Coordinates of C-alpha atoms and ligand atoms in Angstrom, one line a residue:
M1 CA -26.5 43.4 -17.5
S2 CA -27.4 46.2 -15.0
N3 CA -27.7 45.3 -11.3
R4 CA -31.4 46.1 -11.5
R5 CA -32.0 43.9 -14.5
R6 CA -30.0 41.1 -12.9
F7 CA -32.1 41.5 -9.7
V8 CA -35.4 41.4 -11.7
K9 CA -34.2 38.3 -13.5
F10 CA -33.2 36.6 -10.3
S11 CA -36.6 37.6 -8.7
L12 CA -38.5 36.2 -11.6
L13 CA -36.5 33.0 -11.3
S14 CA -37.3 32.7 -7.6
G15 CA -41.0 33.5 -8.3
A16 CA -41.1 30.8 -11.0
A17 CA -39.4 28.3 -8.7
L18 CA -41.9 29.1 -5.9
L19 CA -44.8 28.6 -8.3
A20 CA -43.3 25.3 -9.2
G21 CA -43.2 24.4 -5.6
K22 CA -39.5 25.0 -5.2
N23 CA -38.3 27.5 -2.7
L24 CA -34.7 28.4 -3.7
F25 CA -34.2 30.3 -0.5
A26 CA -35.8 28.0 1.9
K27 CA -33.9 27.3 5.1
A28 CA -32.9 23.7 5.4
D29 CA -35.9 21.9 6.8
K30 CA -34.1 20.1 9.6
G31 CA -36.2 18.2 12.0
D32 CA -38.9 17.1 9.6
K33 CA -36.8 14.6 7.7
K34 CA -34.4 11.8 8.7
Y35 CA -30.9 12.4 7.7
N36 CA -28.7 9.4 7.0
T37 CA -25.9 9.1 9.5
I38 CA -23.2 6.6 10.1
K39 CA -22.4 7.1 13.8
D40 CA -18.9 6.5 15.3
E41 CA -17.5 4.2 12.7
P42 CA -15.7 4.6 9.4
V43 CA -17.7 5.2 6.2
V44 CA -17.0 5.6 2.5
I45 CA -19.3 7.2 0.0
S46 CA -18.8 7.5 -3.7
T47 CA -20.6 8.7 -6.9
W48 CA -22.7 6.4 -9.1
D49 CA -23.5 2.7 -8.9
F50 CA -20.0 1.7 -9.9
G51 CA -18.9 3.4 -6.6
K52 CA -20.0 0.2 -4.9
V53 CA -17.0 -1.8 -6.2
A54 CA -14.7 1.1 -5.5
N55 CA -16.1 1.4 -2.0
A56 CA -15.2 -2.3 -1.4
G57 CA -11.5 -1.4 -2.0
A58 CA -11.7 1.5 0.3
W59 CA -13.5 -0.4 3.0
D60 CA -10.8 -3.1 3.1
I61 CA -8.5 -0.4 4.5
L62 CA -11.0 1.4 6.6
K63 CA -12.3 -1.7 8.4
K64 CA -8.7 -2.5 9.6
G65 CA -8.4 1.0 11.1
G66 CA -6.5 2.4 8.1
R67 CA -6.3 6.0 7.1
A68 CA -9.0 7.7 5.0
L69 CA -6.5 9.0 2.6
D70 CA -5.2 5.5 1.8
A71 CA -8.7 4.2 1.6
V72 CA -9.9 6.8 -1.0
E73 CA -6.8 6.3 -3.1
A74 CA -7.2 2.5 -3.1
G75 CA -10.9 2.7 -3.7
V76 CA -10.8 4.9 -6.8
M77 CA -7.9 2.9 -8.3
I78 CA -10.4 0.0 -8.9
P79 CA -12.5 1.8 -11.5
E80 CA -9.3 3.4 -12.9
A81 CA -7.9 0.0 -13.7
D82 CA -11.1 -1.4 -15.1
P83 CA -11.1 -1.2 -18.9
K84 CA -14.8 -1.8 -19.0
N85 CA -15.4 1.5 -17.1
Q86 CA -15.2 4.0 -19.9
S87 CA -15.3 7.1 -17.8
V88 CA -12.2 6.6 -15.7
G89 CA -8.6 5.6 -16.3
L90 CA -7.9 2.7 -18.6
G91 CA -10.5 2.4 -21.3
G92 CA -11.7 6.0 -20.6
R93 CA -13.4 7.7 -23.6
P94 CA -10.9 9.9 -25.4
D95 CA -11.1 13.6 -26.4
R96 CA -12.1 14.5 -29.9
D97 CA -8.5 14.0 -31.1
G98 CA -8.6 10.4 -29.9
R99 CA -6.4 11.0 -26.8
V100 CA -7.4 9.7 -23.4
T101 CA -6.6 12.5 -21.0
L102 CA -7.2 12.0 -17.3
D103 CA -8.1 14.5 -14.5
A104 CA -7.7 13.6 -10.8
C105 CA -7.2 15.1 -7.4
I106 CA -6.9 14.0 -3.8
M107 CA -7.1 15.8 -0.4
D108 CA -6.4 14.8 3.1
E109 CA -7.4 15.8 6.6
N110 CA -4.9 18.5 6.8
Y111 CA -5.7 20.6 3.7
R112 CA -2.9 18.9 1.9
C113 CA -3.9 18.3 -1.7
G114 CA -2.5 17.2 -5.1
S115 CA -3.9 17.2 -8.6
V116 CA -3.2 16.3 -12.2
A117 CA -5.0 17.4 -15.3
A118 CA -4.8 16.2 -18.9
L119 CA -2.5 13.4 -17.8
E120 CA -1.8 10.8 -20.6
H121 CA -0.6 7.2 -20.7
V122 CA -0.8 6.5 -17.0
V123 CA -3.7 4.5 -15.5
H124 CA -3.6 5.6 -11.9
A125 CA -4.0 9.3 -12.2
I126 CA -5.1 9.4 -8.5
S127 CA -1.7 8.0 -7.4
V128 CA 0.1 10.6 -9.5
A129 CA -2.0 13.3 -7.9
R130 CA -1.0 11.9 -4.5
M131 CA 2.6 12.0 -5.5
V132 CA 2.3 15.6 -6.5
M133 CA 0.9 16.3 -3.0
E134 CA 3.6 14.3 -1.2
K135 CA 6.7 14.8 -3.3
T136 CA 6.5 18.3 -4.8
P137 CA 6.0 21.8 -3.5
H138 CA 3.0 22.2 -5.8
V139 CA -0.6 21.3 -5.8
M140 CA -1.3 20.8 -9.5
L141 CA 0.6 19.5 -12.6
V142 CA -1.0 19.5 -16.0
G143 CA -0.5 18.0 -19.5
D144 CA 3.0 17.0 -20.5
G145 CA 4.4 18.2 -17.2
A146 CA 2.1 15.8 -15.3
T147 CA 2.9 12.9 -17.7
Q148 CA 6.7 13.5 -17.5
F149 CA 6.5 13.7 -13.7
A150 CA 4.6 10.4 -13.5
L151 CA 7.0 8.6 -15.9
A152 CA 10.0 10.0 -14.1
N153 CA 8.7 8.6 -10.9
G154 CA 8.2 5.0 -11.9
F155 CA 4.6 5.0 -13.3
K156 CA 4.3 2.7 -16.3
K157 CA 3.6 4.2 -19.7
E158 CA 0.5 2.5 -21.2
N159 CA -1.9 2.9 -24.0
L160 CA -5.2 3.8 -22.3
L161 CA -7.4 3.8 -25.5
T162 CA -9.1 0.4 -25.7
P163 CA -10.5 -1.0 -29.0
K164 CA -14.0 -0.4 -27.7
S165 CA -13.4 3.3 -26.8
E166 CA -11.5 3.8 -30.0
G167 CA -14.3 2.3 -32.1
E168 CA -16.9 4.5 -30.4
W169 CA -14.8 7.6 -30.9
K170 CA -14.5 6.8 -34.6
D171 CA -18.3 6.4 -34.8
W172 CA -18.7 9.7 -33.0
L173 CA -16.4 11.4 -35.5
K174 CA -19.0 10.7 -38.2
T175 CA -21.2 13.4 -36.7
S176 CA -18.8 15.1 -34.3
K177 CA -21.7 16.4 -32.2
Y178 CA -20.7 17.5 -28.8
A179 CA -23.9 18.3 -27.0
P180 CA -24.1 17.7 -23.3
Q181 CA -27.6 16.7 -22.6
K182 CA -29.7 16.4 -19.5
N183 CA -28.6 13.8 -17.1
I184 CA -26.5 12.0 -19.6
E185 CA -23.7 14.4 -20.5
N186 CA -23.3 12.9 -23.9
V187 CA -25.5 10.4 -25.7
L188 CA -23.1 7.9 -27.2
P189 CA -23.6 6.5 -30.7
G190 CA -24.9 3.3 -29.2
G191 CA -27.5 5.3 -27.2
E192 CA -25.6 4.5 -23.9
F193 CA -25.3 7.1 -21.2
N194 CA -21.9 8.6 -20.5
H195 CA -21.7 8.9 -16.8
D196 CA -18.2 9.9 -15.9
T197 CA -16.1 10.3 -12.8
I198 CA -15.7 8.7 -9.5
G199 CA -15.7 11.1 -6.5
M200 CA -15.2 9.4 -3.2
V201 CA -15.1 10.8 0.4
A202 CA -14.4 8.8 3.5
M203 CA -14.0 9.1 7.3
D204 CA -11.7 6.7 9.1
K205 CA -11.6 5.3 12.6
S206 CA -9.9 8.4 14.0
G207 CA -12.7 10.5 12.5
N208 CA -10.4 12.0 9.9
L209 CA -11.8 12.8 6.4
S210 CA -10.2 12.5 3.0
G211 CA -11.4 12.5 -0.6
A212 CA -10.4 11.6 -4.1
C213 CA -11.8 12.3 -7.5
T214 CA -10.7 10.8 -10.9
T215 CA -12.1 10.8 -14.4
S216 CA -11.4 10.7 -18.1
G217 CA -13.7 13.7 -18.3
M218 CA -16.4 14.5 -20.7
A219 CA -16.1 12.2 -23.7
Y220 CA -15.0 13.9 -26.9
K221 CA -14.1 17.1 -25.1
M222 CA -11.7 19.5 -26.8
H223 CA -8.1 18.5 -26.4
G224 CA -6.8 20.3 -23.4
R225 CA -10.2 20.8 -21.8
V226 CA -10.1 20.4 -18.0
G227 CA -13.2 19.7 -16.0
D228 CA -14.0 20.2 -12.4
S229 CA -12.7 16.9 -11.2
P230 CA -9.0 17.8 -10.7
I231 CA -9.8 21.3 -9.4
I232 CA -9.6 21.5 -5.6
G233 CA -12.8 23.2 -4.4
A234 CA -14.7 22.4 -7.6
G235 CA -14.7 18.6 -8.0
L236 CA -13.6 17.9 -4.4
Y237 CA -13.1 19.6 -1.1
V238 CA -12.2 18.4 2.3
D239 CA -12.3 20.4 5.5
N240 CA -11.6 18.0 8.4
E241 CA -13.4 20.2 10.9
I242 CA -16.6 20.3 8.8
G243 CA -16.9 17.7 6.1
A244 CA -16.1 16.7 2.6
A245 CA -17.9 17.0 -0.8
T246 CA -17.4 15.9 -4.3
S247 CA -19.2 16.3 -7.6
T248 CA -20.0 14.7 -10.9
G249 CA -21.7 16.0 -14.1
V250 CA -20.9 18.8 -16.4
G251 CA -17.7 20.2 -14.9
E252 CA -18.0 23.7 -16.4
E253 CA -21.1 24.3 -14.3
V254 CA -19.4 23.0 -11.1
I255 CA -16.3 25.2 -11.7
R256 CA -18.4 28.3 -12.1
I257 CA -19.8 28.0 -8.5
V258 CA -16.7 26.3 -7.0
G259 CA -19.2 23.6 -6.1
S260 CA -17.6 21.3 -3.6
H261 CA -16.1 24.1 -1.6
L262 CA -19.5 25.8 -1.6
V263 CA -21.1 22.6 -0.2
V264 CA -18.6 22.4 2.6
E265 CA -19.0 26.1 3.4
L266 CA -22.8 25.6 3.6
M267 CA -22.3 22.7 6.0
R268 CA -20.1 25.0 8.0
Q269 CA -23.1 27.3 8.3
G270 CA -25.1 24.4 9.7
L271 CA -26.8 22.8 6.8
E272 CA -27.1 19.0 6.6
P273 CA -25.2 17.4 3.7
E274 CA -28.2 16.9 1.6
D275 CA -29.4 20.4 2.1
A276 CA -26.0 21.8 1.3
C277 CA -25.8 19.8 -1.9
K278 CA -29.3 21.1 -2.8
R279 CA -28.4 24.7 -2.2
A280 CA -25.4 24.3 -4.5
V281 CA -27.6 22.8 -7.2
E282 CA -30.0 25.7 -6.8
R283 CA -27.0 28.1 -7.2
I284 CA -26.4 26.5 -10.6
I285 CA -30.1 26.9 -11.5
S286 CA -30.2 30.6 -10.4
R287 CA -27.3 31.4 -12.6
N288 CA -28.8 30.1 -15.8
P289 CA -32.1 28.1 -15.5
E290 CA -32.4 27.3 -19.2
M291 CA -28.9 25.8 -19.2
A292 CA -29.5 24.0 -15.9
K293 CA -32.5 22.1 -17.5
Q294 CA -30.2 20.6 -20.1
V295 CA -27.4 19.2 -18.1
Q296 CA -26.7 17.0 -15.1
V297 CA -24.7 17.9 -12.0
G298 CA -24.7 15.9 -8.8
F299 CA -23.1 16.7 -5.4
L300 CA -22.3 14.2 -2.6
A301 CA -21.3 15.2 0.9
L302 CA -20.3 13.7 4.3
N303 CA -20.0 15.7 7.4
K304 CA -17.9 15.3 10.5
S305 CA -20.7 13.6 12.4
G306 CA -21.1 10.9 9.8
A307 CA -24.2 12.4 8.2
Y308 CA -24.3 12.1 4.4
G309 CA -26.4 13.1 1.5
A310 CA -26.6 14.1 -2.1
Y311 CA -28.6 16.2 -4.5
A312 CA -28.6 16.5 -8.3
L313 CA -30.2 18.7 -11.0
Q314 CA -31.8 15.8 -12.7
K315 CA -33.1 12.3 -11.9
G316 CA -30.6 9.5 -12.3
F317 CA -27.7 10.3 -10.1
S318 CA -26.9 7.5 -7.7
Y319 CA -24.3 7.1 -5.0
S320 CA -22.9 4.2 -3.1
V321 CA -22.3 4.0 0.7
R322 CA -20.3 1.5 2.7
S323 CA -19.8 1.2 6.4
G324 CA -19.9 -1.7 8.9
K325 CA -23.7 -1.7 8.8
V326 CA -24.6 -0.2 5.4
E327 CA -23.7 -1.4 1.9
E328 CA -26.1 0.3 -0.4
V329 CA -26.6 2.3 -3.6
F330 CA -29.0 5.2 -3.1
Q331 CA -30.8 7.3 -5.7
S332 CA -30.1 11.0 -5.1
K333 CA -32.9 13.5 -4.7
Y334 CA -33.0 15.9 -7.6
F335 CA -34.5 19.3 -8.5
Y336 CA -36.4 18.7 -11.7
E337 CA -39.3 16.4 -11.0
E338 CA -39.7 15.4 -14.6
P339 CA -37.2 15.2 -17.4
Q340 CA -37.1 18.7 -19.0
K341 CA -37.9 19.2 -22.6
Ligands
SD4_1 C1 -16.0 16.5 -16.1 N1 -17.2 16.2 -14.0 O1 -15.0 16.3 -16.7 C2 -16.6 15.5 -15.1 C3 -17.4 14.6 -15.9 C4 -18.5 13.9 -15.1 O2 -20.5 12.8 -15.2 O3 -18.5 13.8 -13.9 N2 -19.5 13.4 -15.8 O4 -16.6 17.6 -16.2

């Protein structure tokens, strides 16, 4: 597409957005809304309602003055170990070949980070990611290399495919339809929603930030597919001077805009967390509005002052917050007022 055509397309999009009451280029409207802030105390925030249980694990460490890095690892290990949670770790939904492959990454207050992608047979992908960070000269290990590294370092080999996830996969094979849909990624045979991924960011008593992100990825993905969750900058980013961000939803769309890094950079430019998340969502829309209507992406961010916020493409993204004073699940704001046809 020529530059001129691209400009015209982009202008038309902004015009349409303005007509729909959305100003893609609006400055963050600081001052006329109240931003949620946890002042001068530890806080942990994570994606979706099930983040509440994970936050409790992180909070046990934070409330005792523990390190944010330890808190986020311990926090996300809870859904990883829960066979009933079919989007993370044990019991995660498999790829289309029936293999449960896990993606995870972790990042501390000092730009140190570790990641695994397409890891198999090991429940706590987040701890393997942390070990990559702490015990290797690398940032990311994938596939067999990641699995071999984990097993060689004392992680137990387990079958992660539970009878429930296996049964659903076999039902899915009857149609083999992989069609990410708005807000629900995949509609499963039973009509349930497939919300994946826990992304968690935390600030400890010393004011240091860390984050973790772990998932079994999109259900029935191609074998070998890697989403945003293990990719530093896409599914998670932490800059201890500025803030931390994480994402959930259709990872391909997050990777294209390096979403979590973008959110942190927007906070560096002065945007509040919610506005930074919103701007990242708008970037996805501006790239391909038709596609954006069909999928869900949500961002969550925490800045160095303890302000936090989220924003999603579609209705339905929730996030959980835990501090000394707050223990709550919030509904994220979202771009599309009504479900899109
Ligand atoms: C992925 N971002 O693998 C993950 C999936 C997810 O809600 O978060 N779904 O693309």
